[in-house]
XYZ file of C-alpha atoms in Angstrom:
697
model
C 0.014 -0.043 0.012
C 2.810 2.358 0.853
C 3.806 2.768 -2.808
C 0.726 4.772 -3.622
C -0.299 6.063 -0.190
C 2.311 8.899 -0.137
C 1.649 10.175 -3.614
C -1.941 11.096 -3.248
C -2.575 14.568 -1.755
C -6.214 14.058 -1.041
C -6.575 12.029 2.186
C -10.130 10.960 1.323
C -9.061 9.525 -1.993
C -5.998 7.842 -0.407
C -8.186 6.118 2.158
C -10.627 5.041 -0.541
C -7.868 3.327 -2.531
C -6.380 1.755 0.609
C -9.832 0.457 1.544
C -10.167 -1.215 -1.999
C -6.837 -2.868 -1.454
C -7.803 -4.154 1.894
C -11.143 -5.500 0.751
C -9.488 -7.287 -2.127
C -7.272 -9.103 0.415
C -10.324 -9.953 2.672
C -12.338 -11.203 -0.239
C -9.496 -13.470 -1.421
C -9.169 -14.809 2.110
C -12.938 -15.579 2.175
C -13.742 -13.046 4.951
C -15.992 -10.774 2.740
C -19.165 -12.072 1.007
C -18.903 -12.190 -2.734
C -21.979 -10.058 -3.272
C -20.784 -7.370 -0.818
C -17.296 -7.388 -2.463
C -18.891 -6.983 -5.864
C -20.884 -3.978 -4.695
C -17.732 -2.396 -3.225
C -15.595 -2.890 -6.245
C -18.231 -1.799 -8.683
C -18.619 1.470 -6.776
C -14.838 1.944 -7.418
C -15.070 1.435 -11.237
C -13.901 -2.294 -11.206
C -16.224 -4.413 -13.281
C -15.975 -8.180 -13.784
C -15.140 -9.011 -17.385
C -16.315 -11.852 -19.558
C -12.867 -13.332 -19.566
C -12.248 -15.041 -16.147
C -9.492 -13.563 -13.937
C -9.469 -9.995 -15.428
C -11.433 -6.789 -14.909
C -12.698 -3.913 -16.893
C -11.860 -0.548 -15.410
C -14.246 2.304 -16.074
C -12.959 5.892 -15.715
C -15.490 8.508 -14.707
C -15.168 11.635 -16.863
C -17.845 14.220 -16.040
C -19.630 15.418 -19.273
C -16.811 13.811 -21.204
C -14.206 16.485 -20.744
C -10.670 15.242 -20.787
C -7.567 17.537 -20.466
C -4.393 16.737 -22.372
C -2.428 15.762 -19.305
C -5.301 13.490 -18.222
C -5.368 11.718 -21.573
C -1.578 11.248 -21.323
C -2.095 9.745 -17.803
C -4.903 7.430 -19.022
C -2.773 6.181 -21.937
C 0.194 5.528 -19.604
C -1.944 3.579 -17.183
C -3.491 1.590 -20.037
C 0.006 0.623 -21.329
C 1.217 -0.298 -17.840
C -1.799 -2.241 -16.560
C -3.570 -3.428 -19.747
C -3.039 -3.781 -23.452
C -2.871 -0.147 -24.688
C -6.444 0.105 -25.992
C -9.074 2.632 -24.782
C -12.743 2.297 -25.266
C -15.215 5.253 -25.302
C -18.645 4.481 -23.896
C -22.070 5.885 -24.582
C -21.818 7.628 -21.147
C -18.701 9.662 -22.087
C -16.425 7.388 -20.023
C -13.273 5.586 -20.969
C -12.931 1.824 -20.275
C -9.693 -0.199 -19.972
C -10.003 -3.931 -20.300
C -7.930 -6.958 -19.167
C -6.698 -5.586 -15.824
C -5.606 -7.824 -12.925
C -7.852 -7.354 -9.846
C -4.855 -7.095 -7.477
C -3.370 -4.127 -9.474
C -6.600 -2.051 -9.517
C -5.731 0.038 -6.379
C -2.342 0.866 -7.817
C -3.940 1.756 -11.182
C -6.437 4.003 -9.467
C -3.731 5.803 -7.589
C -1.801 6.524 -10.790
C -4.951 8.049 -12.380
C -5.573 10.233 -9.352
C -2.217 12.018 -9.924
C -3.958 13.840 -12.729
C -7.372 14.168 -10.937
C -8.937 11.311 -12.781
C -11.243 8.950 -10.702
C -12.770 5.506 -10.921
C -15.079 6.170 -8.041
C -18.804 5.429 -8.747
C -18.207 4.769 -12.480
C -20.039 1.447 -11.934
C -22.318 0.029 -9.329
C -25.524 1.155 -7.579
C -24.510 4.756 -7.523
C -24.907 8.032 -9.434
C -23.058 7.175 -12.648
C -21.123 9.496 -14.858
C -23.025 12.767 -15.337
C -23.259 13.248 -19.070
C -23.957 16.277 -21.204
C -24.044 17.606 -24.710
C -20.475 17.417 -25.984
C -21.030 20.878 -27.585
C -21.788 22.404 -24.095
C -20.016 25.787 -23.808
C -19.596 26.210 -27.522
C -23.062 25.503 -28.950
C -24.466 28.360 -31.093
C -27.967 27.613 -29.839
C -27.393 27.198 -26.090
C -28.928 29.670 -23.642
C -25.873 29.139 -21.429
C -23.103 26.659 -20.678
C -24.430 23.564 -18.767
C -20.872 22.286 -18.033
C -20.574 24.065 -14.609
C -23.895 22.546 -13.490
C -22.975 19.072 -14.595
C -19.718 19.386 -12.859
C -21.406 20.602 -9.694
C -23.765 17.617 -9.673
C -20.861 15.244 -10.103
C -18.816 16.807 -7.219
C -21.699 17.155 -4.808
C -22.850 13.505 -5.093
C -19.446 11.837 -5.436
C -18.891 9.848 -2.187
C -22.108 11.277 -0.860
C -23.535 8.618 1.593
C -27.075 8.967 0.324
C -26.192 7.318 -3.016
C -23.512 4.695 -2.259
C -25.608 1.558 -1.841
C -28.886 2.156 -3.711
C -30.933 -0.622 -5.301
C -29.638 0.129 -8.813
C -27.652 2.735 -10.743
C -28.897 6.242 -11.274
C -28.155 8.159 -14.479
C -28.112 11.971 -15.048
C -27.832 14.076 -18.175
C -27.668 17.703 -19.129
C -28.740 19.051 -22.511
C -27.307 22.385 -23.779
C -30.297 23.202 -25.958
C -33.860 22.207 -26.791
C -32.485 19.773 -29.270
C -31.914 17.673 -26.240
C -28.681 16.111 -27.412
C -28.168 14.787 -23.781
C -31.227 12.597 -24.299
C -32.996 13.668 -21.146
C -36.143 11.572 -21.890
C -34.276 8.257 -21.236
C -32.477 9.228 -18.037
C -33.349 8.849 -14.294
C -32.934 12.651 -14.167
C -32.497 14.791 -17.300
C -31.899 18.589 -17.312
C -32.583 20.766 -20.388
C -31.117 24.354 -20.228
C -33.791 27.115 -20.109
C -33.937 30.840 -19.231
C -37.064 32.271 -17.731
C -37.431 35.916 -16.913
C -33.685 36.259 -17.108
C -33.107 33.476 -14.591
C -31.126 30.310 -15.456
C -32.854 27.041 -14.921
C -33.782 23.687 -16.341
C -36.658 21.636 -17.606
C -36.387 18.501 -15.442
C -37.267 15.102 -16.726
C -37.662 12.144 -14.323
C -37.916 8.385 -14.471
C -36.696 7.589 -18.029
C -34.746 4.433 -18.915
C -33.921 1.965 -21.626
C -33.297 -1.750 -21.118
C -35.892 -4.553 -21.841
C -38.739 -2.179 -20.792
C -37.907 1.318 -21.879
C -39.859 4.173 -20.273
C -40.282 7.724 -21.379
C -39.332 10.176 -18.617
C -42.032 12.336 -17.072
C -41.783 16.159 -16.809
C -40.895 16.722 -13.199
C -40.578 20.400 -13.439
C -41.319 22.555 -16.413
C -38.717 25.038 -15.097
C -36.564 24.667 -11.939
C -34.120 27.454 -10.966
C -30.491 26.374 -11.155
C -29.876 26.773 -7.396
C -32.530 24.212 -6.757
C -31.279 21.312 -8.904
C -28.930 19.877 -6.150
C -31.563 19.923 -3.307
C -34.156 18.372 -5.650
C -31.852 15.747 -6.825
C -30.822 14.929 -3.191
C -34.529 14.497 -2.348
C -35.039 12.298 -5.341
C -32.060 10.115 -4.412
C -33.238 9.744 -0.809
C -36.635 8.585 -1.861
C -35.217 6.225 -4.424
C -32.752 4.793 -1.808
C -35.559 4.165 0.685
C -38.377 3.033 -1.532
C -36.600 1.542 -4.516
C -36.737 -2.187 -5.287
C -33.782 -4.155 -3.871
C -34.760 -7.867 -4.229
C -35.359 -8.021 -8.041
C -32.614 -6.311 -10.040
C -34.961 -6.356 -13.057
C -37.371 -3.944 -11.194
C -34.835 -1.837 -9.348
C -34.547 1.241 -11.477
C -36.185 4.551 -10.818
C -38.676 4.116 -13.728
C -40.313 1.165 -11.965
C -40.687 3.099 -8.773
C -42.373 5.997 -10.563
C -44.601 3.538 -12.478
C -45.624 1.795 -9.180
C -46.441 4.823 -7.012
C -47.139 7.542 -9.542
C -45.406 10.807 -10.247
C -47.583 12.889 -7.837
C -46.945 10.526 -4.948
C -43.217 10.468 -5.689
C -43.085 14.257 -5.860
C -44.781 14.479 -2.499
C -42.210 12.131 -0.968
C -39.394 14.266 -2.479
C -40.991 17.420 -0.875
C -41.247 15.689 2.436
C -37.507 15.062 2.434
C -36.722 18.765 2.151
C -36.797 19.307 5.898
C -33.990 16.842 6.376
C -31.788 18.253 3.589
C -29.102 20.668 4.827
C -28.880 22.980 1.803
C -32.200 24.329 0.572
C -30.481 26.304 -2.112
C -27.068 25.554 -3.735
C -25.884 28.399 -5.970
C -23.477 27.240 -8.638
C -20.829 29.756 -9.532
C -20.911 29.258 -13.284
C -19.306 32.694 -13.906
C -16.015 31.579 -12.272
C -16.011 28.022 -13.522
C -12.547 27.208 -14.950
C -12.595 26.900 -18.732
C -9.889 25.906 -21.149
C -8.183 28.796 -22.940
C -7.382 28.395 -26.611
C -3.783 28.974 -27.635
C -2.827 31.714 -30.103
C -0.672 30.252 -32.847
C 0.030 31.097 -36.535
C -1.452 28.689 -39.044
C 1.327 26.565 -40.616
C 1.351 26.325 -44.356
C -0.285 23.176 -45.485
C -0.798 21.751 -48.977
C -3.872 19.520 -49.234
C -3.335 16.671 -51.600
C -6.968 15.423 -51.886
C -9.133 18.587 -51.864
C -12.358 16.609 -52.493
C -11.723 14.423 -49.341
C -10.858 17.559 -47.387
C -14.099 19.359 -48.359
C -16.161 16.247 -47.498
C -14.506 16.102 -44.165
C -15.143 19.774 -43.494
C -18.776 19.241 -44.457
C -19.341 16.284 -42.133
C -16.888 16.666 -39.242
C -16.540 20.480 -38.608
C -19.005 22.188 -36.233
C -19.421 25.901 -35.885
C -18.840 27.456 -32.386
C -20.579 30.406 -30.886
C -17.064 31.834 -30.188
C -16.120 33.846 -33.267
C -13.265 32.491 -35.301
C -13.375 29.107 -33.782
C -14.798 25.704 -34.819
C -14.926 22.209 -33.284
C -13.628 19.148 -35.079
C -15.518 15.796 -34.737
C -13.454 12.666 -34.837
C -15.323 9.486 -35.774
C -13.983 6.705 -33.598
C -14.890 3.379 -34.951
C -16.897 1.515 -32.229
C -15.283 3.869 -29.720
C -11.960 2.026 -29.728
C -8.597 3.772 -30.132
C -5.042 3.072 -28.978
C -2.728 4.824 -26.549
C -0.089 5.895 -29.135
C -2.805 7.835 -31.038
C -4.198 9.151 -27.752
C -0.872 10.736 -26.800
C -0.290 12.310 -30.206
C -3.884 13.648 -29.988
C -3.305 15.091 -26.507
C -0.202 16.950 -27.782
C -2.005 18.238 -30.806
C -4.837 19.844 -28.810
C -2.383 21.076 -26.220
C -0.285 22.941 -28.736
C -2.877 24.012 -31.262
C -6.380 24.148 -29.589
C -7.392 24.550 -25.979
C -5.839 21.494 -24.364
C -8.969 19.433 -24.073
C -11.184 16.972 -25.842
C -14.819 15.987 -25.305
C -16.019 12.398 -25.482
C -19.500 12.117 -27.068
C -22.537 10.027 -26.293
C -21.963 8.378 -29.691
C -18.492 7.132 -28.698
C -16.678 9.841 -30.616
C -14.187 12.663 -29.934
C -14.710 16.418 -30.268
C -11.985 18.982 -30.330
C -13.240 22.314 -29.328
C -11.661 25.765 -29.961
C -9.775 25.145 -33.160
C -8.968 28.395 -35.030
C -10.720 28.258 -38.401
C -7.543 29.011 -40.336
C -5.981 25.867 -38.717
C -8.400 23.449 -40.310
C -6.005 22.378 -43.101
C -3.275 21.814 -40.532
C -5.536 19.839 -38.300
C -6.785 17.747 -41.237
C -3.145 16.848 -42.113
C -2.225 15.977 -38.531
C -5.372 13.972 -37.799
C -4.930 12.075 -41.137
C -1.684 10.828 -39.817
C -3.602 9.230 -36.887
C -6.333 7.856 -39.044
C -8.765 10.345 -37.528
C -10.317 11.995 -40.626
C -12.959 9.510 -41.703
C -15.992 11.449 -42.872
C -19.338 11.099 -41.162
C -19.017 12.349 -37.511
C -22.466 11.817 -35.892
C -23.956 10.835 -39.277
C -25.783 7.699 -40.323
C -22.500 5.923 -41.143
C -21.453 6.584 -37.563
C -22.913 3.471 -35.751
C -23.010 3.270 -31.949
C -22.245 -0.114 -30.425
C -21.478 -1.569 -26.971
C -18.561 -4.066 -26.469
C -21.025 -7.092 -26.576
C -19.539 -10.463 -26.411
C -16.041 -9.103 -26.903
C -15.647 -8.420 -23.129
C -19.064 -8.016 -21.466
C -20.415 -10.715 -19.056
C -23.952 -10.085 -20.344
C -23.302 -10.019 -24.028
C -25.385 -12.577 -25.999
C -24.188 -11.753 -29.597
C -21.535 -9.564 -31.161
C -22.331 -5.934 -31.469
C -18.968 -4.746 -32.577
C -18.688 -7.240 -35.413
C -22.091 -6.460 -36.930
C -21.482 -2.746 -36.475
C -18.282 -2.995 -38.378
C -20.092 -4.862 -41.248
C -23.053 -2.430 -41.303
C -20.756 0.670 -41.546
C -18.949 -1.035 -44.482
C -22.331 -1.593 -46.212
C -23.368 2.039 -45.818
C -20.021 3.406 -46.923
C -19.851 1.304 -49.987
C -23.460 0.947 -51.047
C -25.207 4.092 -49.642
C -22.418 6.865 -49.697
C -25.141 9.523 -49.659
C -25.657 8.764 -45.984
C -22.108 10.029 -45.165
C -23.715 13.459 -44.792
C -27.028 12.286 -43.195
C -27.255 13.144 -39.542
C -30.973 12.369 -39.344
C -30.572 8.601 -39.492
C -29.314 6.954 -36.286
C -28.253 3.390 -36.086
C -27.387 1.755 -32.700
C -26.429 -1.794 -31.568
C -26.419 -3.521 -28.238
C -25.189 -6.970 -27.474
C -28.059 -7.725 -25.070
C -31.352 -6.299 -23.739
C -29.574 -3.914 -21.244
C -29.186 -1.355 -24.045
C -25.717 -0.048 -23.356
C -25.593 0.697 -27.043
C -29.013 2.477 -26.731
C -30.529 0.391 -29.434
C -34.120 1.064 -28.537
C -33.698 4.826 -28.826
C -32.475 4.531 -32.453
C -34.177 4.969 -35.793
C -32.769 1.550 -36.689
C -31.693 -0.603 -33.769
C -30.284 -4.002 -33.394
C -30.135 -6.040 -30.193
C -28.073 -9.206 -29.644
C -30.003 -12.394 -29.113
C -29.950 -16.031 -30.031
C -32.132 -18.098 -32.323
C -33.036 -21.795 -32.209
C -33.542 -24.028 -35.080
C -36.250 -26.772 -35.157
C -33.509 -29.356 -34.411
C -32.465 -27.243 -31.376
C -29.253 -25.800 -32.794
C -28.505 -22.317 -31.529
C -27.277 -19.453 -33.739
C -26.533 -15.759 -32.995
C -29.420 -13.420 -33.809
C -30.424 -9.827 -33.855
C -33.698 -8.198 -32.766
C -34.504 -5.532 -35.393
C -36.027 -2.471 -33.843
C -37.388 0.521 -35.829
C -38.877 3.942 -35.322
C -37.108 5.305 -32.266
C -35.703 8.870 -32.173
C -35.196 12.095 -30.325
C -37.779 14.786 -31.021
C -36.193 17.433 -28.800
C -37.151 19.318 -25.597
C -37.536 16.076 -23.570
C -39.682 14.254 -26.184
C -38.514 10.953 -27.619
C -39.847 7.796 -29.174
C -38.759 4.250 -28.400
C -38.277 1.767 -31.279
C -40.650 -1.126 -31.847
C -39.371 -4.623 -31.857
C -40.167 -5.703 -35.438
C -38.568 -9.037 -36.107
C -35.657 -11.342 -35.010
C -33.211 -12.473 -37.696
C -30.069 -14.522 -37.675
C -27.085 -12.185 -37.229
C -25.614 -12.970 -40.594
C -28.817 -11.601 -42.263
C -28.425 -8.253 -40.419
C -26.829 -6.487 -43.445
C -29.601 -7.613 -45.729
C -32.261 -6.400 -43.303
C -30.490 -3.003 -43.244
C -30.392 -2.972 -47.149
C -34.135 -3.616 -47.398
C -34.931 -0.889 -44.905
C -32.711 1.717 -46.505
C -33.835 0.812 -50.005
C -37.481 1.301 -49.009
C -36.635 4.519 -47.173
C -34.982 5.732 -50.387
C -38.102 4.858 -52.400
C -40.935 5.824 -49.986
C -39.380 8.228 -47.494
C -40.266 11.255 -49.608
C -37.820 13.475 -47.653
C -39.305 12.700 -44.334
C -37.290 11.985 -41.159
C -37.037 8.315 -40.529
C -39.211 8.499 -37.391
C -42.046 9.999 -39.473
C -41.480 7.601 -42.353
C -41.722 4.587 -39.958
C -44.807 5.949 -38.322
C -46.452 6.424 -41.839
C -45.599 2.854 -42.851
C -46.303 1.103 -39.606
C -44.763 -1.863 -37.785
C -46.666 -4.544 -39.731
C -45.361 -3.199 -43.075
C -41.771 -3.754 -41.943
C -42.509 -7.054 -40.435
C -43.834 -8.287 -43.865
C -40.758 -6.822 -45.511
C -38.364 -8.707 -43.234
C -40.157 -11.766 -42.003
C -38.613 -14.233 -44.470
C -35.208 -13.286 -43.063
C -36.374 -14.692 -39.657
C -36.810 -18.227 -41.048
C -34.594 -20.538 -38.912
C -35.248 -23.665 -40.894
C -32.827 -22.887 -43.708
C -29.671 -21.733 -41.887
C -26.296 -22.295 -43.526
C -23.083 -23.218 -41.780
C -22.021 -19.546 -41.930
C -25.132 -18.544 -39.919
C -23.697 -20.301 -36.756
C -20.617 -18.068 -36.838
C -21.082 -14.528 -35.315
C -19.589 -11.444 -36.866
C -16.074 -10.735 -35.899
C -15.202 -14.295 -35.132
C -14.341 -17.532 -37.021
C -15.603 -19.833 -34.273
C -18.937 -21.641 -33.964
C -21.389 -19.642 -31.838
C -21.988 -20.659 -28.285
C -24.577 -18.730 -26.273
C -22.780 -18.105 -22.953
C -22.925 -15.631 -20.105
C -19.490 -14.766 -18.623
C -18.359 -16.013 -15.257
C -17.950 -13.580 -12.422
C -15.600 -13.902 -9.425
C -16.187 -16.431 -6.787
C -14.913 -16.385 -3.223
C -14.900 -20.141 -3.115
C -15.445 -20.083 0.678
C -18.682 -20.225 2.716
C -18.868 -17.238 5.059
C -21.271 -15.909 7.674
C -23.311 -13.235 5.841
C -24.899 -12.092 9.053
C -21.565 -11.423 10.603
C -20.513 -9.536 7.459
C -23.595 -7.333 7.739
C -22.859 -6.603 11.428
C -19.254 -5.740 10.521
C -20.530 -3.284 7.973
C -22.884 -1.723 10.427
C -19.956 -1.127 12.722
C -17.965 0.436 9.909
C -20.848 2.775 9.048
C -21.036 3.951 12.633
C -17.318 4.660 12.697
C -17.713 6.595 9.411
C -20.562 8.509 10.919
C -18.420 9.474 13.846
C -15.595 10.647 11.528
C -18.157 12.737 9.599
C -19.451 14.200 12.935
C -15.872 15.116 14.028
C -15.465 16.929 10.647
C -18.788 18.710 11.274
C -20.361 17.187 8.162
C -23.532 16.404 10.153
C -25.791 15.471 7.209
C -23.322 12.756 6.134
C -23.001 11.579 9.703
C -26.749 11.170 10.000
C -27.081 9.203 6.781
C -24.239 6.812 7.773
C -26.029 6.191 10.991
C -29.286 5.586 9.121
C -27.543 3.064 6.877
C -26.127 1.273 9.831
C -29.618 0.840 11.379
C -31.126 -0.451 8.094
C -28.144 -2.829 7.694
C -28.465 -4.193 11.271
C -32.254 -4.719 10.833
C -31.645 -6.508 7.517
C -29.112 -8.799 9.272
C -31.641 -9.938 11.889
C -34.368 -10.365 9.290
C -32.043 -12.510 7.173
C -31.167 -14.575 10.260
C -34.848 -15.538 10.464
C -35.093 -16.083 6.763
C -37.201 -13.060 6.096
C -36.390 -10.960 3.066
C -37.873 -7.695 1.818
C -37.406 -5.773 -1.318
C -36.996 -2.163 -0.147
C -35.433 -0.227 2.750
C -38.869 0.902 3.743
C -39.910 -2.776 3.688
C -36.972 -3.742 5.984
C -38.007 -1.019 8.407
C -41.727 -1.970 8.439
C -41.080 -5.743 8.574
C -38.603 -5.363 11.454
C -41.096 -3.208 13.299
C -43.801 -5.910 12.941
C -41.772 -9.015 13.419
C -39.421 -7.997 16.227
C -40.696 -4.826 17.987
C -44.394 -5.307 18.005
C -43.956 -9.028 18.896
C -41.712 -8.077 21.789
C -38.825 -10.057 20.535
C -36.486 -6.970 20.834
C -37.332 -4.102 23.173
C -36.101 -0.815 22.001
C -38.300 1.313 24.281
C -39.746 2.927 21.172
C -41.132 2.119 17.838
C -38.384 1.244 15.301
C -40.121 3.168 12.604
C -40.267 6.239 14.835
C -36.650 5.795 15.849
C -35.168 5.451 12.284
C -37.496 7.887 10.520
C -36.187 10.703 12.667
C -34.011 11.227 9.707
C -37.006 12.632 7.652
C -38.202 14.939 10.351
C -35.066 16.660 11.676
C -32.688 19.155 10.175
C -29.075 17.885 10.058
C -27.893 19.784 13.222
C -25.022 18.892 15.491
C -27.387 17.827 18.354
C -29.502 15.579 16.204
C -26.459 14.008 14.570
C -24.983 13.082 17.930
C -28.199 11.577 19.302
C -28.846 9.730 16.048
C -25.476 8.114 16.003
C -26.055 7.051 19.596
C -29.383 5.460 18.413
C -27.493 3.501 15.818
C -24.928 2.233 18.281
C -27.636 1.161 20.819
C -29.688 -0.531 17.998
C -26.701 -2.531 16.791
C -26.072 -3.683 20.353
C -29.650 -4.642 20.869
C -29.845 -6.787 17.699
C -26.457 -8.387 18.373
C -27.579 -9.501 21.851
C -30.677 -10.915 20.261
C -28.646 -12.771 17.643
C -26.349 -14.233 20.191
C -29.227 -15.371 22.420
C -30.900 -17.058 19.392
C -27.696 -18.891 18.473
C -27.321 -20.190 22.066
C -30.895 -21.471 22.069
C -30.208 -23.313 18.785
C -27.042 -24.907 20.143
């Protein structure tokens, strides 16, 4: 541990990394439950990979902004701890694959030297806060949303209210009414607005993709900017307490809203405001640090292929609101690029732009603040890196998750089919190089990391079974999704399932018909006009599994026969006492509460104490083989089963005891008494547990 302990200036970060190293040792010794260890490592950006014995590391990069020095650091880390390949995700993160679990604390420590974190990039936490990659430069934006996205990221990072929720929580910011942040499919989505000269946001709540996509509700038509943090804290508190925990399939915010209704949810959020320390959090956007473009003379450049250069300018260059500057879009095939190119790109933007890049929701790179007269020079330099392929954010620019390449949940290849579909478009439909209205997305499974059900044309990895029970890779074809702007979107319909090898033919038929019958319409409107049945009839013969060839059993991007398989996660290999583990966690939470109290962070101290009591109650319920699916359920069931039945005497209702957290402001006096409540409760349930064990023995 000493090798990275002394190089980290922030003691909180240092302790976080040391804790991860210690927990890895305890897990390998069989002293920490596998599920608990999984939760801990995921909250620290360490994700089990399809290939046994290695991990995927996800780096959390708020709104996709990466400085030159940070890109250099990420490249160095990838070379040292992995294989020199970086992967851009649809949440503006960077992933590094094939990392040894034992080396993850050291890797994290190296990244922190340039203020890059893994914390809460995975797990049941607030995930990376995304935003329009053009935030701050968009000619249509009412104001720059970057400071607000950054403030949300910093306020909720390591915040105790969102460390152990039932599922992940996703937040986005859109710079304009075009809603390029895709607010309608997020747990919380913010769209920049100005009302009567005041900055604020339209707030969308409860959206999501996956196997059951849900369109977000309008939570606030307009919410002043200083209220977004208190409102989000209330939302997270309610989600933490009432969100599903037993069934992962139903544990997202969208299901809670569906179950209790928007009005009831909003009332619960309002009831939480008394317990929230900050009723207003002003975000100092005016003094938010911004990258400063360099001032350099344009080198003389001779363009050899003027036609290619003009096509690139037409498809990859974006006007900025700052006069004299443009942004350059780099189309990154499948979001994958290598560290040698990353370093050269970092140097290029440091010396000739503003020393930063932006990662996009479509797995691409945007270089802001390029002087317009430097475009020939940038074209020349980017061409050396293979970064001048035309079609940034156009139809030919297909989004795809890693699929069966590395993901545990992948069912069929998404990268292989994406590569083939891009080839089809470039060679057979070159007119779509300039078409930004047609969006194609691919996911390797139903979880929609590739956002397939939000696309005009989407493909989802599946499998198909022949009459003689052979299994082949397949694609669910989805059509008609799209973003209509200002928080309005449409989710695609599942039309037909076809063997993966027939995916390109399905695309050809769809595009050919669109060319013939689209009549200049957007694809969303064209699909609505024709209807789902029309496309089913067009494609249904491709779904026939009775006439598969040998090639149909080989997925795209591989030469091996297809095997439907879900990757294997880690296994402790030792039976341990889960109840004892939960009690140990309760102790740790009380100690953390005391540390927060000493540091005068009373709201955090109170929430850690609350977590300890929920944890302790859960332990006793599990010891009696009683399980519940929400924190509120744990509290109610414990009250009924143990307090009202006089099995445990607390001298007060457990519900009344623990729900003090809702009714009291986070003062020093309340924090002190509430921590004492948590200590006394843990002691009471431990005594009960020991007595029960003695009776059994």
